[in-house]
Coordinates of C-alpha atoms (C1' of nucleotides) in Angstrom, one line a residue:
Chain A
M1 CA 0.0 0.0 0.0
N2 CA 1.3 3.5 -0.8
G3 CA 1.8 6.2 1.8
Q4 CA -1.3 8.1 0.9
E5 CA -3.6 5.1 1.2
L6 CA -2.0 4.0 4.4
L7 CA -2.4 7.3 6.0
K8 CA -6.0 7.6 4.8
Q9 CA -6.9 4.3 6.2
H10 CA -5.1 5.0 9.4
I11 CA -6.9 8.3 10.0
S12 CA -10.3 6.9 9.1
K13 CA -10.2 4.7 12.1
T14 CA -10.5 7.8 14.4
A15 CA -11.7 10.7 12.3
T16 CA -14.2 11.3 9.5
L17 CA -12.8 13.4 6.6
T18 CA -14.3 14.0 3.2
D19 CA -12.1 13.0 0.3
E20 CA -11.4 16.7 -0.4
Q21 CA -10.5 17.3 3.3
F22 CA -8.1 14.3 3.2
D23 CA -6.5 15.4 0.0
Y24 CA -5.9 18.9 1.5
F25 CA -4.6 17.3 4.7
F26 CA -2.3 15.0 2.8
S27 CA -1.0 17.8 0.6
H28 CA 0.9 19.0 3.7
F29 CA 3.0 15.9 4.0
T30 CA 6.3 15.2 2.3
L31 CA 7.4 11.7 1.5
L32 CA 11.0 10.9 2.5
S33 CA 13.1 7.8 1.9
F34 CA 16.0 6.8 4.2
K35 CA 18.6 4.0 4.1
K36 CA 19.3 1.7 7.0
G37 CA 21.4 3.6 9.5
Q38 CA 20.5 7.1 8.4
T39 CA 19.6 9.7 11.0
I40 CA 16.4 11.6 10.9
I41 CA 16.7 13.7 14.1
S42 CA 20.0 14.3 16.0
E43 CA 20.4 15.6 19.5
G44 CA 20.7 19.4 19.3
D45 CA 18.7 19.8 16.1
E46 CA 15.8 22.2 15.8
V47 CA 12.8 19.9 15.5
D48 CA 9.9 21.1 13.5
C49 CA 8.4 17.9 12.0
E50 CA 6.8 14.7 13.1
Y51 CA 6.9 11.5 11.0
F52 CA 4.3 8.9 10.0
V53 CA 6.1 5.7 9.1
V54 CA 5.0 4.1 5.8
S55 CA 7.5 1.3 5.7
G56 CA 10.6 0.1 7.6
C57 CA 11.5 0.5 11.2
L58 CA 12.8 3.5 13.2
K59 CA 14.0 4.0 16.7
A60 CA 13.7 7.0 18.9
F61 CA 16.5 6.9 21.5
F62 CA 18.4 8.8 24.1
I63 CA 22.1 8.8 24.7
N64 CA 23.2 9.5 28.3
D65 CA 26.5 11.0 29.5
D66 CA 28.1 7.5 29.7
I67 CA 27.2 7.0 26.0
K68 CA 24.6 4.4 27.0
M69 CA 21.6 4.2 24.7
Y70 CA 18.0 4.0 25.8
I71 CA 15.2 3.4 23.3
L72 CA 12.1 5.3 23.9
Q73 CA 10.1 3.9 21.0
F74 CA 10.4 1.6 18.0
A75 CA 8.3 3.0 15.1
M76 CA 7.0 0.7 12.4
S77 CA 4.4 1.1 9.7
T78 CA 1.5 3.4 10.7
W79 CA 3.4 4.6 13.8
W80 CA 4.1 8.3 14.5
T81 CA 7.4 9.5 15.9
S82 CA 9.4 12.6 16.7
D83 CA 11.0 14.3 19.6
Y84 CA 7.7 15.4 21.0
N85 CA 9.2 17.2 23.9
A86 CA 11.3 19.4 21.6
L87 CA 8.4 19.8 19.2
Y88 CA 6.0 20.9 21.9
S89 CA 8.3 23.1 23.9
H90 CA 10.1 24.5 20.8
S91 CA 13.4 23.5 22.2
R92 CA 16.3 21.6 20.7
A93 CA 16.2 17.8 20.3
T94 CA 17.3 15.8 23.3
I95 CA 16.6 12.5 21.6
N96 CA 17.7 11.0 18.3
V97 CA 15.7 9.2 15.6
D98 CA 17.3 6.9 13.1
C99 CA 16.6 4.0 10.8
I100 CA 17.0 0.4 11.8
T101 CA 16.0 -0.7 8.3
D102 CA 15.5 1.2 5.0
A103 CA 12.4 3.3 5.6
E104 CA 9.8 5.6 4.0
V105 CA 8.1 8.2 6.1
L106 CA 5.6 11.0 5.7
C107 CA 6.9 14.2 7.2
L108 CA 4.4 16.8 8.7
K109 CA 5.7 20.1 9.9
S110 CA 4.5 21.1 13.4
A111 CA 3.2 24.5 12.1
D112 CA 1.2 22.7 9.4
R113 CA -0.2 20.3 12.0
E114 CA -1.4 23.2 14.1
K115 CA -2.9 25.0 11.1
L116 CA -4.7 21.8 10.0
C117 CA -6.0 21.2 13.5
A118 CA -7.4 24.7 13.6
E119 CA -8.9 24.5 10.1
I120 CA -10.4 21.0 10.3
H121 CA -12.1 20.0 13.6
Q122 CA -11.8 16.3 12.7
V123 CA -8.0 16.6 12.3
E124 CA -7.8 18.0 15.8
H125 CA -10.0 15.1 16.9
F126 CA -7.6 12.6 15.2
F127 CA -4.5 14.1 16.9
R128 CA -6.2 14.1 20.3
W129 CA -6.9 10.4 20.1
R130 CA -3.6 9.5 18.7
T131 CA -1.9 11.2 21.6
N132 CA -4.3 9.6 24.0
R133 CA -3.3 6.2 22.9
G134 CA 0.4 7.1 23.1
Y135 CA -0.2 8.4 26.7
V136 CA -1.9 5.3 27.8
A137 CA 0.8 3.1 26.2
S138 CA 3.5 5.1 27.9
Q139 CA 1.8 4.7 31.3
K140 CA 1.5 1.0 30.8
R141 CA 5.2 0.7 29.9
L142 CA 6.0 2.8 33.1
L143 CA 4.0 0.4 35.2
S144 CA 5.7 -2.6 33.6
F145 CA 9.0 -1.0 34.4
M146 CA 8.1 -0.7 38.1
N147 CA 6.3 -4.0 38.5
N148 CA 8.2 -6.5 36.3
D149 CA 11.7 -7.8 36.1
A150 CA 13.7 -7.8 32.9
K151 CA 12.6 -11.2 31.8
K152 CA 8.9 -10.4 32.1
R153 CA 9.4 -7.2 30.3
Y154 CA 11.2 -9.0 27.5
E155 CA 8.3 -11.6 27.1
E156 CA 5.8 -8.8 27.2
L157 CA 7.6 -6.9 24.4
L158 CA 7.7 -10.0 22.2
T159 CA 4.0 -10.8 22.9
L160 CA 3.1 -7.2 22.0
Y161 CA 5.3 -6.9 18.9
P162 CA 6.5 -10.4 17.8
E163 CA 7.8 -8.9 14.5
L164 CA 10.6 -7.1 16.4
Y165 CA 12.2 -10.5 17.2
N166 CA 13.6 -11.0 13.7
L167 CA 13.7 -7.3 12.7
V168 CA 15.9 -5.7 15.3
P169 CA 19.3 -6.8 16.8
K170 CA 19.2 -7.9 20.3
H171 CA 21.3 -5.2 21.8
L172 CA 18.6 -2.8 20.6
I173 CA 15.9 -4.9 22.3
A174 CA 18.0 -4.6 25.5
A175 CA 18.2 -0.8 25.1
Y176 CA 14.4 -0.7 24.9
L177 CA 14.1 -2.9 28.0
G178 CA 16.6 -0.7 29.9
I179 CA 19.1 -3.6 30.5
T180 CA 22.5 -4.5 29.1
R181 CA 22.9 -6.8 26.1
E182 CA 24.7 -9.2 28.4
T183 CA 21.8 -9.5 30.8
L184 CA 19.4 -10.0 27.9
S185 CA 21.6 -12.7 26.5
R186 CA 21.5 -14.5 29.8
L187 CA 17.7 -14.2 30.1
Y188 CA 16.9 -16.5 27.2
N189 CA 20.0 -18.8 27.3
G190 CA 19.7 -20.4 30.7
R191 CA 21.6 -18.2 33.2
Chain B
M1 CA -10.0 30.5 44.3
N2 CA -13.1 28.5 43.7
G3 CA -13.3 25.5 41.3
Q4 CA -15.0 27.4 38.5
E5 CA -12.4 30.2 38.5
L6 CA -9.6 27.8 38.7
L7 CA -10.8 25.7 35.8
K8 CA -11.5 28.8 33.7
Q9 CA -8.0 30.1 34.3
H10 CA -6.5 26.7 33.7
I11 CA -8.2 26.3 30.3
S12 CA -7.5 29.9 29.2
K13 CA -3.8 29.0 29.0
T14 CA -4.4 26.7 26.1
A15 CA -7.8 27.5 24.6
T16 CA -9.9 30.5 23.9
L17 CA -13.5 30.2 25.0
T18 CA -16.2 32.9 25.2
D19 CA -17.8 33.4 28.7
E20 CA -20.9 31.7 27.4
Q21 CA -18.9 28.8 26.0
F22 CA -17.1 28.4 29.3
D23 CA -20.3 28.5 31.3
Y24 CA -21.8 25.9 29.1
F25 CA -18.6 23.8 29.4
F26 CA -18.5 24.2 33.1
S27 CA -22.2 23.2 33.5
H28 CA -21.1 19.6 32.7
F29 CA -18.9 19.4 35.8
T30 CA -19.9 18.2 39.2
L31 CA -18.1 19.4 42.3
L32 CA -17.3 16.6 44.7
S33 CA -15.7 16.7 48.2
F34 CA -13.7 13.9 49.7
K35 CA -12.0 13.2 53.0
K36 CA -8.5 12.1 53.4
G37 CA -8.3 8.3 52.7
Q38 CA -11.5 8.2 50.6
T39 CA -11.5 6.2 47.4
I40 CA -12.5 7.8 44.1
I41 CA -11.8 4.9 41.7
S42 CA -11.3 1.2 42.7
E43 CA -9.9 -1.6 40.7
G44 CA -12.8 -3.3 38.9
D45 CA -15.0 -0.2 38.8
E46 CA -16.6 0.9 35.6
V47 CA -14.9 4.2 34.9
D48 CA -16.8 7.0 33.2
C49 CA -15.4 10.2 34.7
E50 CA -12.2 12.1 34.8
Y51 CA -11.3 14.5 37.6
F52 CA -9.9 18.0 37.7
V53 CA -8.4 18.6 41.2
V54 CA -9.5 21.9 42.8
S55 CA -7.7 21.4 46.1
G56 CA -6.0 18.7 48.0
C57 CA -3.8 15.8 46.7
L58 CA -4.8 12.5 45.1
K59 CA -2.8 9.5 44.0
A60 CA -3.4 7.2 41.1
F61 CA -1.9 3.8 41.8
F62 CA -1.6 0.2 40.9
I63 CA -1.5 -2.8 43.2
N64 CA 0.3 -5.9 41.9
D65 CA -0.3 -9.5 42.8
D66 CA 2.2 -9.3 45.8
I67 CA 0.1 -6.4 47.1
K68 CA 2.8 -3.9 46.3
M69 CA 1.7 -0.4 45.4
Y70 CA 3.1 1.6 42.5
I71 CA 2.0 5.3 42.2
L72 CA 1.5 6.4 38.6
Q73 CA 0.7 9.9 39.4
F74 CA 0.2 12.4 42.2
A75 CA -2.6 14.9 41.4
M76 CA -2.7 18.3 43.0
S77 CA -4.6 21.5 42.2
T78 CA -5.2 22.0 38.5
W79 CA -4.1 18.4 37.6
W80 CA -6.3 16.0 35.9
T81 CA -6.6 12.3 36.8
S82 CA -8.5 9.2 36.1
D83 CA -7.8 5.6 34.9
Y84 CA -7.3 6.8 31.3
N85 CA -6.8 3.3 30.0
A86 CA -10.1 2.2 31.3
L87 CA -11.8 5.4 30.3
Y88 CA -10.7 5.2 26.6
S89 CA -11.0 1.5 26.1
H90 CA -14.3 1.3 28.0
S91 CA -12.9 -1.5 30.2
R92 CA -12.9 -1.9 34.0
A93 CA -10.4 0.0 36.2
T94 CA -7.1 -1.6 36.7
I95 CA -5.8 1.3 38.8
N96 CA -7.1 3.0 41.9
V97 CA -7.4 6.7 42.8
D98 CA -7.8 7.9 46.3
C99 CA -7.2 10.9 48.5
I100 CA -3.9 11.6 50.3
T101 CA -5.5 14.7 51.9
D102 CA -9.0 16.1 52.0
A103 CA -9.8 17.1 48.4
E104 CA -12.3 18.9 46.1
V105 CA -12.5 17.8 42.5
L106 CA -14.6 18.6 39.5
C107 CA -15.9 15.5 37.8
L108 CA -16.5 15.3 34.1
K109 CA -18.2 12.4 32.5
S110 CA -16.4 10.8 29.5
A111 CA -19.5 11.0 27.4
D112 CA -19.8 14.8 28.2
R113 CA -16.2 15.3 27.3
E114 CA -16.7 13.8 23.9
K115 CA -19.9 15.8 23.4
L116 CA -18.1 19.0 24.4
C117 CA -15.1 18.2 22.2
A118 CA -17.5 17.6 19.2
E119 CA -19.5 20.8 19.9
I120 CA -16.7 23.2 20.7
H121 CA -13.6 23.0 18.6
Q122 CA -11.6 24.9 21.2
V123 CA -12.5 22.3 23.8
E124 CA -11.1 19.6 21.7
H125 CA -8.0 21.8 21.2
F126 CA -7.6 22.1 25.0
F127 CA -7.8 18.3 25.6
R128 CA -5.4 17.6 22.8
W129 CA -2.8 19.9 24.4
R130 CA -3.5 18.6 27.9
T131 CA -2.8 15.0 26.8
N132 CA 0.3 16.2 24.8
R133 CA 1.8 17.5 28.0
G134 CA 0.9 14.3 29.9
Y135 CA 2.5 12.2 27.2
V136 CA 5.7 14.2 27.2
A137 CA 5.9 14.1 31.0
S138 CA 5.3 10.3 30.9
Q139 CA 8.1 9.8 28.4
K140 CA 10.4 11.9 30.5
R141 CA 9.6 9.8 33.6
L142 CA 10.3 6.7 31.6
L143 CA 13.7 8.0 30.5
S144 CA 14.5 8.9 34.1
F145 CA 13.6 5.3 35.1
M146 CA 16.0 3.9 32.6
N147 CA 18.8 6.3 33.0
N148 CA 18.9 7.3 36.7
D149 CA 19.3 5.4 40.0
A150 CA 16.8 5.8 42.8
K151 CA 18.7 8.7 44.5
K152 CA 18.7 10.8 41.4
R153 CA 15.0 10.1 40.7
Y154 CA 14.3 11.1 44.3
E155 CA 16.1 14.4 43.9
E156 CA 14.5 15.0 40.5
L157 CA 11.0 14.5 42.0
L158 CA 11.7 16.9 44.8
T159 CA 13.1 19.5 42.4
L160 CA 10.0 19.2 40.2
Y161 CA 7.4 19.1 43.0
P162 CA 9.0 20.4 46.3
E163 CA 5.6 20.7 47.9
L164 CA 5.3 16.9 47.9
Y165 CA 8.1 16.6 50.5
N166 CA 5.9 17.8 53.4
L167 CA 2.6 16.8 51.9
V168 CA 2.9 13.0 51.3
P169 CA 4.4 10.3 53.5
K170 CA 7.7 8.9 52.4
H171 CA 6.4 5.4 51.7
L172 CA 4.2 7.0 49.0
I173 CA 7.2 8.8 47.6
A174 CA 9.0 5.4 47.5
A175 CA 6.0 3.9 45.7
Y176 CA 6.2 6.7 43.1
L177 CA 9.9 6.1 42.6
G178 CA 9.4 2.4 42.3
I179 CA 11.6 1.5 45.3
T180 CA 10.9 0.2 48.8
R181 CA 10.4 2.5 51.7
E182 CA 13.5 1.0 53.3
T183 CA 15.7 1.9 50.3
L184 CA 14.3 5.5 50.3
S185 CA 15.0 5.8 54.0
R186 CA 18.6 4.8 53.3
L187 CA 19.0 7.3 50.5
Y188 CA 18.7 10.4 52.5
N189 CA 20.1 9.1 55.9
G190 CA 23.7 8.3 55.0
R191 CA 23.6 4.5 54.1
Chain C
dC1 C1' 37.5 -14.3 -1.1
dC2 C1' 39.4 -12.2 2.6
dT3 C1' 39.3 -8.9 6.3
dG4 C1' 37.5 -6.2 9.8
dC5 C1' 33.9 -4.8 12.6
dG6 C1' 29.4 -5.2 14.7
dA7 C1' 26.6 -8.5 17.2
dT8 C1' 26.4 -12.1 20.5
dG9 C1' 27.8 -15.4 24.3
dT10 C1' 29.8 -16.3 28.8
dG11 C1' 32.6 -16.1 33.1
dA12 C1' 34.1 -13.5 37.3
dT13 C1' 33.0 -10.1 40.2
dG14 C1' 30.8 -5.6 41.9
dT15 C1' 26.7 -2.9 43.4
dA16 C1' 22.1 -1.2 44.0
dT17 C1' 18.2 -2.4 45.7
dG18 C1' 14.9 -5.9 47.8
dT19 C1' 13.5 -8.8 51.8
dC20 C1' 12.7 -9.8 56.4
dA21 C1' 13.0 -8.8 61.1
dC22 C1' 12.6 -5.8 64.7
dA23 C1' 12.6 -1.2 67.1
dT24 C1' 10.8 3.3 67.6
dA25 C1' 8.2 7.6 66.4
dA26 C1' 4.2 9.9 65.0
dT27 C1' -0.8 9.9 64.1
dT28 C1' -5.4 8.7 64.6
dA29 C1' -9.3 6.5 67.0
dA30 C1' -11.7 5.6 71.1
Chain D
dT1 C1' -5.3 10.3 77.7
dT2 C1' -4.6 5.9 76.2
dA3 C1' -4.5 2.4 72.9
dA4 C1' -4.1 1.1 68.3
dT5 C1' -2.4 1.8 64.0
dT6 C1' 0.5 3.7 60.6
dA7 C1' 5.0 5.6 59.3
dT8 C1' 9.8 5.4 59.7
dG9 C1' 14.6 3.7 60.8
dT10 C1' 18.2 0.2 60.7
dG11 C1' 20.7 -4.3 60.5
dA12 C1' 21.7 -8.8 58.1
dC13 C1' 21.4 -11.0 54.2
dA14 C1' 19.6 -12.3 49.3
dT15 C1' 19.2 -11.2 44.5
dA16 C1' 18.9 -9.1 40.0
dC17 C1' 21.4 -6.8 37.1
dA18 C1' 25.8 -4.1 35.7
dT19 C1' 30.5 -4.1 34.5
dC20 C1' 34.7 -5.8 32.5
dA21 C1' 37.2 -9.0 30.0
dC22 C1' 37.6 -12.0 26.4
dA23 C1' 36.0 -15.4 22.8
dT24 C1' 33.3 -16.4 18.8
dC25 C1' 30.4 -15.7 14.9
dG26 C1' 28.5 -13.6 10.9
dC27 C1' 28.1 -10.3 7.6
dA28 C1' 29.4 -6.1 4.6
dG29 C1' 32.9 -3.8 2.0
dG30 C1' 37.1 -3.7 -0.4

DNA sequence: CCTGCGATGTGATGTATGTCACATAATTAA
DNA sequence: TTAATTATGTGACATACATCACATCGCAGG
């Protein structure tokens, strides 16, 4: 499915747009192609876009002072990603986004999103619900962090997104779970 | 400040409503008073409201199988709280909300929120931004969990919300930080 | 087809935090 | 005020996970 159809179908689950409204909405997006390993947002960048993933897999991650990486989010087809903190507070990026595989994304400028939200009530409705879902997912992950040990979180992740198992290297899975690659290795090989 | 003024001022930071629109909006809220220790949402309840805190302090928390408590959110004046997972997925509550101190809250039914969002574009705008902020805060807390040890998270919490120090017992602070009360006690008394 | 580097496995050891047990201080209820 | 409950402190010990060091494996580029 191409990006336009994918986005149309994605939005129609939450909001009702006429064909003309959708075409107008879609006209604000730019299709970008990236190769595996390419960077989309770097720490320190001015962030003014968010991204709807058409194909491939991205990661949004944070690098701490000890150069350890923590993955905030994997983003696959129909997922949205950006540095929402920077985007919302108009500050510089503190997280990075890059490509785990070759990827195609639809880029929407923040100013355009706000314009579209103001112009088309249903677009604002869509973004409210999208963020709702993100918020709930984020709270669930937080709870999982507090309540479950690394093994349980690993199993939970693979239950929720089995496609990740073959798609992303294990040291990235570890970085998502908040543990080291060594510990992850020991979890599924006995001890 | 009374609840109506507080809510009006709170909303005006994000959305522009006429006085008539605000009065109509406000007419959907119910003022409720609770005593310290009273429960607002219990696990298993049907959840159909969210709450705007006028005064006092609430906690939203999860109890695991070992009867250990994890606090998802403290909620003080001008904060919103509920079991948003249950609210949006129309499922039963998996978290609890109760009162750390005597509290006054404004209750908004989910059905009314959706109605108001559909009727008044600026109301939908307000709720989109409110959830945005919640989402960003939740991601920050997630990062803090992965990147910082308990001591740093404790200092971070007190920097962000110094009023909590005198307001809530330390075992609740521990439950928010995801550690035991013993560990928290050892953090600020030297070892 | 090499060659080199990124990804993974595994042992030895260190450390933060949990668990359990008990003492004491501070609130709340009667 | 007294009694009961809840909150807090502290020691001894257990455990999950990190760290560091090194070995192996597999794949990508020259």
